[in-house]
């Protein structure tokens, strides 16, 4: 992956990035800072996966916000404010997304420099302001942080008119654990375990991203077999999670026969994961330099047997789900995100592709030759289900071809890396997890330790889409909308 | 509809017939001390590699007196220690019954075997939760443990057959299952959820994060596990624990810890 790193003056930042995104079709991958005295902007070229990293030095705690012209920056600018105290001027709605009341107003976890300027305290500490909808008959429904089901914590504030949602505000940050800071505190060799624990359903995507990020600092290419095993792990994870999401959608409309059948065949995906890595969540397998252990041909044959089982089951089951009249009635036209809003907010993953966004980070990944995109245009719950159903089957074929290659090839699966990272290096990776694009960026200090590590989960882009999708829909359809995006609270909160 | 019914009937009953089976051969399981002599300070490969500092080695005057302690409550079952140990002092344990009633019981010490002492603690007739429990799940972490709790309720493991139900409100819950390390913003919601439960009530910490904070321990988010916030009755280690381990933990609370069947 080609990474270009350059400096960009604050005066030119807005116009340069605006031009690159709007005219050249680049995507905003990540906006962050290293220690609080500069801004980092990572742009991704969706055509070939090339990355441009811009570093902008700051002389004061505020900078012109990109969000007015590029809405997709709005959530990340909030995060930068929370973590570093850097204020985007003229941000349409600056609010806390990560740090809650128990944190003191002058606490900025990732700001590690004391100069060259001071940052102001966060206002409204102790009193979170929800957007208020006024008018006759408008009432609010607060939900969470603890939800009725077995899911992660977050707060939803619905402003409703009758049964219809007028506005949904999402408040996150309940599972903010300090993952990025922790990665700078431990030896980089142990970092993979922390990256994996960022979000459960994307453990493999996080692990691969972490490994590729570290490898890009060394400018190393890992052995071919390791790359194949990583593709295998990532696709097994995608199959498992897409099946879980399809089952969840069925469960949310009370189609329990399909829900439990999806749970059952998801068990087969778990079994594949266990055969491959010894762990149902594929953890502790991928490491910088390759993978931890090789997988024997006998194991590969067992995985292959599971693949055949899935191959007969999945088409039958997805057809039963997607052609069911009740499913069509409940899912079509519900929770729509139009193509232009999806473009504005740079939606990623199946949620973006369901709204016609032709972007999948696997397109430009060298380990995915002949990759085909699963695309829908309606942008409703049904389209998102269809995209997942197509992708599961595509992943199964990818797994098959990778298994073939692995059986016919004997080679090294691991490359020993030096003890210390290269000094003052920068590494970056983009991985397509089951939820979408996951960007990771690492910087090392002079002594070869990680001085800054950042993640941008797909959820950071897609949480806004949920708020858009829920608008003008029934309260009763909200769980369905929510499930169809398969968002991560933990991946966002970190 | 007919298609669906045929499909369901064709697949028949898929539930595992045994209550408790050893984890499959492919599984890494959790580390266990085999009783084999450890090389002590001269080796300490396991201690240095452990991502959560779960292993401690105290050098004795001779190899036979060297003593390892392995804290499963901090272990994320990465199996690095098992792979690295030159003397096979640390081996893989595929018994899913890893839960314990106290945090101390999760710490295995050599020499000696790693008997789960809580397995033997006699059942008391006073236990009001012997037959059936209603559980409320509160998630405060990465959600892998939540997914494994959901899996424990799926058609394969089906914990409802043991009398365990998941309910949607703390008001009618007997047991609070907490997953994740409980970071700062969840301290208060978790306390309030517990306070909303009627007595008698129990708390189970599901997973290594909930037991000790796991990889997040001592971060600025004060995510050090459930026992900093609430009294915990059962700890289930693992990152995440296997659905059968979760069932074992629930049944330990019910004084009905199942025996381990043989894997056919």
XYZ file of C-alpha atoms in Angstrom:
758
model
C 0.000 0.000 0.000
C 1.397 3.356 -1.027
C 1.506 5.979 1.692
C 2.384 9.601 0.961
C 3.131 11.801 3.942
C 3.292 15.573 3.567
C 2.826 18.794 5.466
C -0.134 21.040 4.835
C -0.446 24.621 6.054
C -3.506 25.387 8.120
C -4.473 28.187 5.697
C -4.618 25.757 2.788
C -6.003 22.767 4.647
C -9.654 23.454 4.065
C -9.380 24.189 0.342
C -6.898 21.399 -0.412
C -8.896 18.679 1.316
C -12.159 19.978 -0.055
C -10.758 19.840 -3.572
C -9.245 16.374 -3.171
C -12.514 14.972 -1.850
C -14.991 16.773 -4.077
C -13.063 16.879 -7.347
C -10.636 13.981 -7.170
C -12.984 11.597 -5.396
C -10.761 10.910 -2.385
C -12.355 9.766 0.876
C -11.652 11.079 4.325
C -10.132 8.075 6.066
C -9.244 9.522 9.407
C -8.876 12.867 11.168
C -6.908 12.982 14.361
C -3.855 14.418 16.036
C -0.615 13.017 17.405
C -0.241 14.844 20.689
C -2.622 17.787 20.444
C -0.410 20.301 18.657
C -1.210 19.296 15.080
C -3.895 17.745 12.907
C -3.507 14.583 10.889
C -5.786 13.987 7.943
C -5.666 10.692 6.102
C -7.255 10.601 2.664
C -7.894 7.356 0.818
C -8.125 7.020 -2.925
C -10.924 4.486 -3.400
C -9.705 3.654 -6.902
C -6.372 2.177 -5.910
C -6.151 2.347 -2.127
C -3.347 4.902 -2.081
C -3.153 6.949 1.078
C -2.225 10.565 1.605
C -1.424 11.678 5.109
C -1.408 15.417 5.763
C 0.112 16.862 8.888
C -0.953 20.384 9.823
C 0.774 22.231 12.669
C -1.485 24.289 14.881
C -0.685 27.513 16.655
C -3.848 27.727 18.674
C -6.497 25.383 19.987
C -8.938 26.088 17.176
C -8.980 25.410 13.462
C -11.565 25.843 10.689
C -13.960 22.910 10.639
C -14.252 20.806 7.487
C -17.752 19.655 8.359
C -19.613 22.557 6.745
C -18.366 21.509 3.322
C -17.595 17.873 4.028
C -20.254 16.461 6.381
C -18.399 13.161 6.643
C -15.837 14.922 8.862
C -18.349 15.973 11.500
C -18.147 13.010 13.828
C -14.377 12.725 13.727
C -13.967 16.411 14.534
C -16.021 15.832 17.670
C -13.761 12.969 18.661
C -10.654 15.104 18.121
C -12.197 17.782 20.347
C -12.977 15.240 23.053
C -9.599 13.593 23.077
C -7.310 16.591 22.423
C -9.302 19.726 23.203
C -8.886 21.068 19.664
C -11.975 23.060 18.703
C -13.288 22.986 15.101
C -14.645 26.475 14.369
C -18.126 26.665 12.907
C -18.773 22.984 13.481
C -22.514 22.489 12.915
C -22.989 20.795 16.271
C -20.052 20.224 18.545
C -20.849 17.873 21.395
C -19.311 15.247 23.556
C -19.188 11.800 22.080
C -16.695 9.965 24.234
C -16.143 11.550 27.621
C -19.029 11.550 30.040
C -19.728 13.531 33.205
C -17.455 11.530 35.510
C -14.428 12.884 33.638
C -13.269 16.308 34.699
C -13.735 19.160 32.235
C -10.026 19.742 31.724
C -9.178 16.098 31.043
C -8.089 15.374 27.470
C -6.758 11.822 27.487
C -4.602 11.956 24.373
C -3.227 15.489 24.714
C 0.330 14.795 25.766
C 1.995 18.162 25.149
C 1.622 21.151 27.430
C 2.416 23.752 24.744
C 2.562 25.654 22.520
C -0.988 26.722 23.464
C -3.589 26.037 26.109
C -6.858 24.274 25.384
C -10.133 25.400 26.962
C -12.174 23.152 29.234
C -15.134 21.326 27.810
C -18.334 23.276 28.391
C -21.564 21.717 29.630
C -19.671 19.219 31.704
C -22.240 17.613 33.938
C -25.154 18.450 31.729
C -25.438 16.881 28.319
C -27.674 18.852 25.969
C -29.866 16.821 23.694
C -31.249 18.476 20.618
C -34.739 19.567 21.561
C -37.610 19.300 19.117
C -40.382 21.759 19.967
C -43.979 21.824 18.812
C -47.455 20.607 19.670
C -47.602 16.961 20.552
C -43.870 16.303 20.311
C -42.679 14.034 23.081
C -39.410 12.304 23.903
C -38.607 8.661 24.489
C -35.291 8.088 26.249
C -33.802 4.619 25.757
C -30.659 3.276 27.361
C -27.761 3.242 28.081
C -28.779 -0.256 29.189
C -30.958 -1.839 26.532
C -33.585 -4.545 26.805
C -31.697 -7.029 24.662
C -28.210 -8.430 25.001
C -26.376 -5.568 23.325
C -23.847 -2.891 24.099
C -24.761 0.291 25.978
C -25.703 3.580 24.347
C -28.439 6.160 24.762
C -31.094 6.931 22.163
C -33.282 9.979 22.520
C -36.304 9.856 20.225
C -38.369 12.953 19.625
C -41.676 11.671 18.332
C -44.889 12.900 16.877
C -47.389 10.141 17.473
C -45.712 6.928 16.420
C -43.317 8.663 14.050
C -39.728 9.553 14.916
C -39.055 13.215 14.154
C -35.497 13.189 15.355
C -33.167 10.645 16.870
C -30.125 11.681 18.807
C -27.570 9.040 19.657
C -25.339 9.439 22.646
C -22.364 7.106 22.834
C -19.192 6.867 24.875
C -20.453 4.511 27.587
C -17.858 1.886 26.727
C -14.954 4.266 26.290
C -12.109 2.218 27.750
C -9.076 4.162 26.586
C -7.912 1.653 23.958
C -5.846 4.152 21.940
C -4.006 5.418 25.007
C -3.395 1.873 26.222
C -1.678 1.016 22.940
C 0.943 3.660 23.644
C 1.548 2.283 27.134
C 2.385 -1.326 26.304
C 5.107 -2.955 24.250
C 3.982 -2.992 20.633
C 4.243 -6.783 20.587
C 1.393 -6.971 23.059
C -0.607 -4.356 21.200
C -2.415 -6.874 19.032
C -4.381 -8.158 22.017
C -5.598 -4.675 22.798
C -6.508 -4.003 19.170
C -8.471 -7.256 19.089
C -10.450 -6.367 22.148
C -11.565 -3.038 20.664
C -14.695 -4.538 19.096
C -15.672 -8.186 19.335
C -17.407 -8.675 16.027
C -14.413 -7.282 14.134
C -11.620 -8.901 16.153
C -9.962 -10.254 13.015
C -10.308 -7.002 11.093
C -8.698 -5.142 13.994
C -5.939 -7.739 14.310
C -5.167 -7.700 10.589
C -5.270 -3.909 10.521
C -2.914 -3.745 13.485
C -0.511 -6.221 11.908
C -0.548 -4.456 8.522
C -0.067 -1.118 10.215
C 3.034 -2.312 12.060
C 4.326 -4.067 8.938
C 3.902 -0.894 6.911
C 6.129 0.890 9.446
C 8.817 -1.683 8.703
C 7.928 -1.582 4.974
C 7.728 -5.352 5.107
C 5.772 -7.820 3.093
C 4.643 -10.895 5.006
C 4.868 -14.404 3.505
C 2.176 -15.380 1.029
C 0.814 -18.186 3.205
C 0.304 -15.805 6.107
C -1.620 -13.453 3.858
C -3.843 -16.276 2.646
C -4.522 -17.388 6.215
C -5.444 -13.818 7.109
C -7.873 -13.610 4.200
C -9.352 -16.902 5.363
C -9.778 -15.614 8.925
C -11.291 -12.324 7.804
C -13.806 -14.007 5.512
C -14.767 -16.563 8.164
C -15.430 -13.662 10.503
C -17.491 -11.901 7.838
C -19.562 -15.022 7.171
C -20.202 -15.505 10.893
C -21.178 -11.914 11.557
C -23.293 -11.466 8.435
C -25.187 -14.646 9.336
C -25.677 -13.315 12.858
C -26.953 -10.003 11.490
C -29.360 -11.677 9.072
C -30.632 -13.837 11.929
C -30.943 -10.735 14.090
C -33.035 -8.997 11.423
C -35.309 -12.028 11.249
C -35.556 -12.041 15.045
C -36.452 -8.353 15.166
C -39.547 -8.887 13.054
C -40.546 -11.996 14.969
C -39.563 -14.471 12.241
C -38.154 -16.832 14.813
C -37.856 -19.918 12.631
C -35.401 -18.087 10.399
C -33.691 -16.415 13.361
C -32.899 -19.692 15.087
C -31.875 -21.355 11.824
C -29.398 -18.546 11.183
C -28.103 -18.978 14.727
C -27.630 -22.646 14.043
C -25.650 -22.181 10.844
C -23.692 -19.397 12.445
C -22.503 -22.173 14.755
C -20.876 -23.756 11.680
C -18.994 -20.507 11.053
C -17.874 -20.513 14.689
C -16.680 -24.075 14.219
C -14.622 -22.975 11.204
C -13.145 -20.209 13.314
C -12.235 -22.663 16.046
C -10.620 -25.060 13.593
C -8.607 -22.253 12.097
C -7.488 -20.396 15.206
C -8.560 -22.383 18.268
C -10.909 -19.550 19.194
C -14.507 -18.873 18.217
C -13.734 -15.181 17.821
C -10.517 -15.808 15.880
C -8.465 -13.980 18.472
C -4.794 -14.446 19.279
C -4.046 -15.758 15.779
C -2.906 -12.865 13.639
C 0.269 -11.088 14.654
C 2.580 -8.559 13.049
C 4.825 -10.624 10.777
C 2.243 -13.215 9.824
C 0.134 -15.570 11.858
C 0.916 -17.310 15.151
C 0.709 -20.906 13.937
C 0.246 -22.744 10.724
C -2.905 -24.664 9.963
C -2.443 -28.298 9.006
C -3.893 -29.767 5.835
C -6.128 -32.017 7.946
C -7.602 -28.928 9.624
C -8.021 -27.245 6.248
C -9.966 -30.308 5.065
C -12.222 -30.050 8.129
C -12.802 -26.379 7.388
C -13.567 -27.335 3.815
C -16.219 -29.766 5.059
C -17.861 -26.958 7.025
C -17.764 -24.785 3.928
C -19.686 -27.391 1.952
C -22.304 -27.551 4.709
C -22.703 -23.783 4.606
C -22.840 -23.828 0.843
C -25.938 -25.979 0.807
C -27.610 -24.249 3.767
C -27.048 -20.569 3.069
C -28.864 -20.206 -0.293
C -31.905 -22.080 1.026
C -32.086 -20.032 4.185
C -31.448 -16.612 2.642
C -34.044 -17.336 -0.014
C -36.522 -18.260 2.701
C -35.786 -14.997 4.456
C -35.662 -12.621 1.522
C -38.631 -14.018 -0.375
C -40.913 -14.219 2.616
C -43.865 -11.855 2.175
C -43.775 -10.702 5.811
C -40.084 -9.879 5.528
C -40.718 -7.869 2.371
C -43.580 -5.989 4.006
C -41.551 -5.097 7.047
C -38.187 -4.361 5.459
C -38.829 -2.725 2.119
C -38.910 1.052 2.135
C -38.070 1.164 5.851
C -35.058 3.057 7.166
C -34.000 4.535 3.838
C -30.736 6.343 3.398
C -30.637 8.060 0.019
C -27.625 7.794 -2.243
C -26.664 11.462 -1.907
C -26.848 11.400 1.902
C -24.802 8.216 1.914
C -22.228 10.013 -0.248
C -22.231 13.129 1.943
C -21.687 11.180 5.126
C -19.301 8.736 3.420
C -21.076 5.597 4.546
C -18.981 2.470 4.445
C -19.472 -1.270 4.387
C -22.745 -3.038 3.542
C -24.668 0.052 4.701
C -22.945 2.198 2.079
C -23.170 -0.425 -0.646
C -26.911 -0.815 0.004
C -27.233 2.880 -0.897
C -25.211 2.488 -4.063
C -21.801 3.547 -2.766
C -19.293 1.617 -4.838
C -16.677 1.213 -2.191
C -15.217 -1.837 -0.523
C -11.646 -1.779 0.767
C -11.146 -5.273 -0.615
C -11.363 -3.830 -4.145
C -7.819 -2.566 -3.986
C -6.362 -5.114 -1.595
C -3.709 -7.230 -3.330
C -4.946 -10.397 -1.598
C -8.357 -10.145 -3.232
C -7.885 -10.669 -6.957
C -11.029 -10.420 -9.110
C -13.057 -8.971 -6.305
C -16.662 -8.172 -7.145
C -18.746 -5.646 -5.294
C -22.191 -6.467 -3.877
C -24.298 -3.451 -4.735
C -27.893 -2.364 -4.137
C -29.472 1.022 -4.684
C -32.592 1.359 -2.545
C -30.782 2.060 0.713
C -33.503 0.504 2.875
C -33.357 -2.262 5.480
C -34.124 -4.831 2.809
C -31.214 -3.709 0.602
C -28.846 -3.938 3.514
C -30.052 -7.487 4.147
C -29.618 -8.344 0.462
C -26.074 -6.947 0.393
C -25.202 -9.148 3.369
C -26.806 -12.202 1.810
C -24.798 -11.688 -1.394
C -21.594 -11.017 0.502
C -21.912 -14.176 2.593
C -22.021 -16.234 -0.577
C -19.146 -14.330 -2.129
C -17.100 -14.811 1.038
C -17.796 -18.529 0.899
C -16.352 -18.662 -2.624
C -13.337 -16.627 -1.519
C -12.819 -19.086 1.366
C -13.013 -22.004 -1.044
C -10.419 -20.612 -3.412
C -8.112 -19.689 -0.522
C -8.437 -23.199 0.940
C -7.420 -24.648 -2.425
C -4.354 -22.447 -2.569
C -3.406 -23.234 1.037
C -3.633 -26.998 0.466
C -1.333 -26.824 -2.532
C 1.310 -24.640 -1.045
C 3.838 -25.131 1.679
C 5.680 -22.100 2.878
C 6.597 -19.902 5.741
C 3.743 -18.365 7.701
C 5.659 -16.003 9.929
C 8.430 -13.460 9.629
C 10.351 -12.459 12.721
C 10.261 -8.688 13.191
C 12.971 -6.643 14.956
C 12.575 -5.852 18.658
C 11.985 -2.126 18.167
C 9.890 -0.286 15.646
C 11.767 1.936 13.188
C 12.156 5.372 14.807
C 9.798 8.203 13.797
C 7.972 5.975 11.375
C 4.411 6.144 10.275
C 2.201 3.172 9.450
C -1.290 2.953 8.108
C -3.713 0.230 7.113
C -7.198 -0.062 5.660
C -9.152 -3.272 6.174
C -12.686 -4.094 5.125
C -14.271 -5.656 8.202
C -17.784 -7.057 8.109
C -19.128 -3.625 9.019
C -16.964 -1.680 6.594
C -13.730 0.177 6.253
C -11.459 0.133 9.290
C -8.555 2.590 9.223
C -5.613 2.365 11.587
C -2.681 4.718 11.901
C 0.450 4.327 14.009
C 3.378 6.614 14.710
C 6.552 5.646 16.478
C 8.829 7.843 18.566
C 12.595 8.128 18.483
C 13.197 5.024 20.544
C 10.958 2.812 18.425
C 7.909 2.735 20.662
C 4.363 3.544 19.639
C 3.696 7.179 20.468
C 0.274 7.394 18.921
C -2.124 4.775 17.663
C -5.520 5.575 16.224
C -8.462 3.685 14.883
C -11.385 4.741 12.780
C -14.067 2.099 12.942
C -16.762 1.881 10.268
C -19.275 2.869 12.940
C -17.822 6.373 13.154
C -19.157 6.972 9.626
C -22.300 4.922 9.967
C -23.853 6.015 13.282
C -25.050 9.159 11.525
C -26.770 6.959 8.945
C -28.867 5.371 11.676
C -30.086 8.791 12.794
C -30.978 9.586 9.155
C -32.654 6.220 8.585
C -34.798 6.392 11.715
C -36.215 9.809 10.852
C -39.861 9.699 9.689
C -40.054 6.007 10.473
C -42.140 4.334 13.147
C -40.699 3.892 16.619
C -41.572 0.210 16.286
C -39.308 -0.064 13.220
C -36.322 1.370 15.030
C -34.865 -1.973 16.229
C -34.977 -3.176 12.651
C -33.226 -0.048 11.341
C -30.630 -0.330 14.068
C -29.931 -4.000 13.420
C -29.648 -3.438 9.666
C -26.578 -1.228 10.169
C -24.885 -3.666 12.610
C -23.094 -0.799 14.331
C -20.511 -1.189 17.045
C -20.694 0.837 20.227
C -17.337 -0.457 21.426
C -15.635 0.120 18.063
C -16.798 3.720 18.185
C -16.121 4.344 21.867
C -12.793 2.516 22.013
C -44.644 -21.673 4.818
C -44.596 -25.314 3.756
C -41.017 -24.929 2.596
C -40.057 -23.498 5.953
C -41.718 -26.278 7.896
C -40.037 -28.956 5.788
C -36.723 -27.223 6.269
C -37.151 -27.118 10.051
C -38.356 -30.699 10.254
C -35.535 -31.917 8.056
C -32.958 -30.410 10.349
C -34.639 -31.889 13.417
C -33.410 -31.272 16.925
C -29.932 -29.800 16.894
C -29.450 -29.285 20.611
C -26.374 -30.856 22.146
C -27.645 -33.754 24.255
C -24.971 -33.629 26.926
C -25.063 -30.762 29.408
C -21.300 -30.343 29.491
C -18.647 -31.555 27.073
C -14.913 -30.926 26.904
C -14.077 -28.234 24.342
C -13.067 -29.596 20.950
C -9.498 -30.670 20.252
C -9.047 -27.629 18.021
C -9.889 -25.265 20.850
C -7.111 -23.528 22.757
C -8.990 -23.832 26.027
C -7.646 -22.089 29.105
C -4.171 -22.546 30.531
C -3.730 -24.894 33.466
C -0.774 -25.883 35.598
C 0.219 -29.466 34.935
C 2.327 -29.918 38.061
C 5.480 -30.439 35.987
C 8.491 -28.626 37.418
C 8.990 -25.061 36.249
C 12.440 -23.643 35.461
C 11.655 -20.502 37.425
C 13.454 -17.180 37.073
C 15.947 -18.570 34.575
C 13.141 -19.047 32.054
C 10.097 -16.859 32.775
C 9.160 -16.915 29.071
C 5.513 -17.197 29.972
C 5.561 -14.308 32.401
C 7.230 -11.935 29.963
C 4.941 -12.891 27.098
C 1.653 -12.706 28.998
C -0.267 -9.699 27.668
C -2.163 -9.185 30.921
C 0.531 -10.054 33.504
C -1.541 -12.989 34.683
C 1.496 -15.148 35.473
C 3.788 -14.790 38.415
C 6.863 -16.890 39.162
C 8.383 -17.094 42.592
C 11.816 -18.696 42.629
C 12.363 -21.273 45.289
C 15.643 -22.735 46.489
C 15.308 -25.573 43.993
C 13.237 -26.366 40.931
C 10.829 -28.434 42.964
C 10.134 -25.455 45.179
C 9.638 -22.994 42.355
C 6.145 -21.811 42.267
C 3.995 -20.406 39.452
C 0.735 -18.675 39.942
C -1.591 -18.271 37.037
C -4.501 -15.902 37.361
C -7.267 -17.115 35.090
C -9.285 -14.079 36.064
C -6.779 -11.967 34.123
C -6.165 -14.519 31.361
C -7.398 -13.774 27.846
C -6.602 -17.337 26.678
C -4.136 -16.287 24.014
C -2.216 -19.527 24.782
C 1.188 -17.851 24.403
C 2.281 -19.326 27.743
C 1.251 -22.830 26.660
C 3.154 -22.489 23.379
C 6.270 -21.107 25.046
C 6.609 -23.294 28.154
C 9.629 -25.581 27.652
C 8.731 -27.916 30.529
C 5.000 -28.267 29.881
C 4.280 -26.787 33.290
C 1.467 -24.858 31.637
C -0.860 -26.896 29.499
C -4.213 -26.439 27.848
C -7.353 -27.246 29.812
C -10.448 -28.011 27.759
C -12.825 -28.429 30.659
C -15.356 -25.638 30.140
C -16.233 -25.534 33.842
C -13.900 -22.666 34.600
C -16.168 -20.532 36.760
C -15.425 -19.875 40.423
C -17.257 -18.310 43.321
C -14.405 -16.105 44.426
C -11.733 -14.154 42.642
C -9.021 -16.045 44.580
C -10.181 -19.395 43.285
C -9.375 -18.252 39.755
C -5.707 -18.020 40.708
C -4.074 -21.394 40.169
C -0.955 -22.150 42.145
C 1.680 -24.807 41.617
C 2.669 -27.240 42.946
C -0.615 -28.984 43.143
C -3.397 -29.428 40.710
C -5.920 -26.960 39.579
C -9.014 -28.384 41.169
C -11.876 -26.012 40.908
C -12.734 -26.075 44.545
C -16.095 -24.478 44.005
C -17.126 -27.555 42.073
C -17.060 -29.418 45.312
C -18.673 -26.896 47.602
C -21.738 -28.674 48.817
C -25.109 -27.512 47.703
C -27.180 -25.830 50.306
C -30.885 -26.303 50.427
C -31.163 -22.608 51.234
C -30.209 -21.594 47.707
C -33.334 -19.912 46.318
C -31.995 -20.091 42.769
C -31.656 -23.817 42.526
C -34.283 -24.529 39.909
C -34.616 -21.535 37.697
C -33.192 -18.052 37.299
C -34.127 -14.965 35.334
C -31.056 -13.111 34.113
C -30.508 -9.527 33.044
C -27.440 -8.893 30.912
C -25.576 -5.601 31.148
C -22.831 -5.109 28.614
C -19.960 -2.748 29.339
C -17.265 -3.931 26.973
C -16.453 -5.183 23.513
C -19.537 -7.407 23.453
C -17.854 -10.722 22.606
C -19.132 -12.075 25.917
C -22.629 -10.804 25.068
C -22.521 -12.742 21.843
C -21.452 -15.860 23.720
C -24.324 -15.387 26.194
C -26.651 -15.150 23.202
C -25.002 -18.263 21.800
C -25.597 -20.056 25.112
C -29.300 -19.407 24.507
C -29.219 -20.604 20.869
C -30.707 -23.914 19.694
C -27.379 -25.732 20.098
C -26.507 -24.968 23.714
C -30.015 -23.954 24.786
C -29.540 -22.816 28.366
C -33.283 -22.492 28.822
C -33.418 -26.252 29.279
C -31.503 -25.744 32.530
C -33.976 -23.132 33.721
C -32.002 -20.049 32.710
C -33.997 -17.259 31.088
C -32.802 -13.920 29.828
C -35.191 -11.103 30.719
C -35.508 -7.538 29.504
C -35.608 -5.664 32.802
C -33.730 -5.743 36.097
C -37.108 -5.478 37.864
C -37.857 -9.121 37.323
C -34.328 -10.457 37.259
C -32.704 -12.680 39.875
C -29.239 -12.546 38.422
C -27.278 -9.746 36.844
C -24.804 -10.922 34.204
C -22.214 -8.246 33.615
C -19.837 -8.379 30.659
C -16.951 -6.012 29.992
C -14.553 -4.162 32.277
C -17.109 -1.520 33.407
C -15.492 1.735 32.290
C -16.199 4.976 34.135
C -19.336 6.020 32.235
C -20.990 2.676 33.081
C -20.276 2.715 36.837
C -23.436 4.605 37.676
C -25.820 2.901 35.196
C -24.621 -0.493 36.432
C -25.194 0.433 40.078
C -28.648 1.722 39.264
C -29.493 -1.446 37.381
C -28.459 -3.507 40.412
C -30.460 -1.310 42.757
C -33.535 -1.842 40.584
C -33.393 -5.592 41.218
C -35.453 -7.160 43.975
C -33.670 -9.170 46.663
C -32.421 -11.839 46.827
C -30.194 -11.106 43.849
C -26.895 -12.343 42.524
C -24.191 -10.952 40.240
C -22.088 -12.899 37.746
C -19.017 -11.370 36.114
C -18.887 -12.890 32.627
C -15.493 -12.855 30.961
C -12.009 -11.790 31.859
C -12.678 -8.066 31.491
C -15.594 -8.307 33.914
C -13.493 -10.399 36.305
C -10.398 -8.193 36.398
C -10.456 -5.481 33.739
C -8.420 -7.735 31.423
C -6.324 -5.814 28.922
C -7.971 -2.560 30.047
C -6.966 -2.801 33.696
C -5.574 0.421 35.237
C -6.424 2.621 32.283
C -7.723 6.147 32.847
C -11.258 4.872 32.304
C -11.065 2.946 35.607
C -12.264 -0.178 33.846
C -11.135 -2.703 36.431
C -13.965 -5.186 36.450
C -17.309 -5.613 38.176
C -16.086 -6.287 41.704
C -14.989 -2.654 42.038
C -18.635 -1.684 41.715
C -20.806 -4.578 42.896
C -20.441 -7.706 45.037
C -19.818 -10.600 42.625
C -21.079 -14.131 43.336
C -19.570 -16.007 40.393
C -16.675 -15.194 38.071
C -16.495 -16.754 34.597
C -13.041 -16.193 33.036
C -12.281 -16.274 29.310
C -11.931 -13.851 26.440
C -14.700 -14.588 25.687
C -15.778 -17.637 27.720
C -17.220 -20.497 25.676
C -21.052 -20.723 25.828
C -20.669 -23.939 27.832
C -18.437 -22.107 30.310
C -21.165 -19.513 30.711
C -23.741 -22.243 31.306
C -21.367 -23.864 33.814
C -21.041 -20.560 35.669
C -24.790 -20.093 35.801
C -25.254 -23.626 37.060
C -22.536 -23.168 39.644
C -24.638 -20.349 41.009
C -27.610 -22.702 41.027
C -25.559 -25.398 42.836
C -26.086 -27.725 39.907
C -22.678 -27.772 38.239
C -22.987 -30.550 35.633
C -20.586 -33.443 35.283
C -18.390 -33.553 32.218
C -19.468 -36.086 29.600
C -17.058 -37.670 27.128
C -16.782 -36.236 23.671
C -17.686 -38.973 21.229
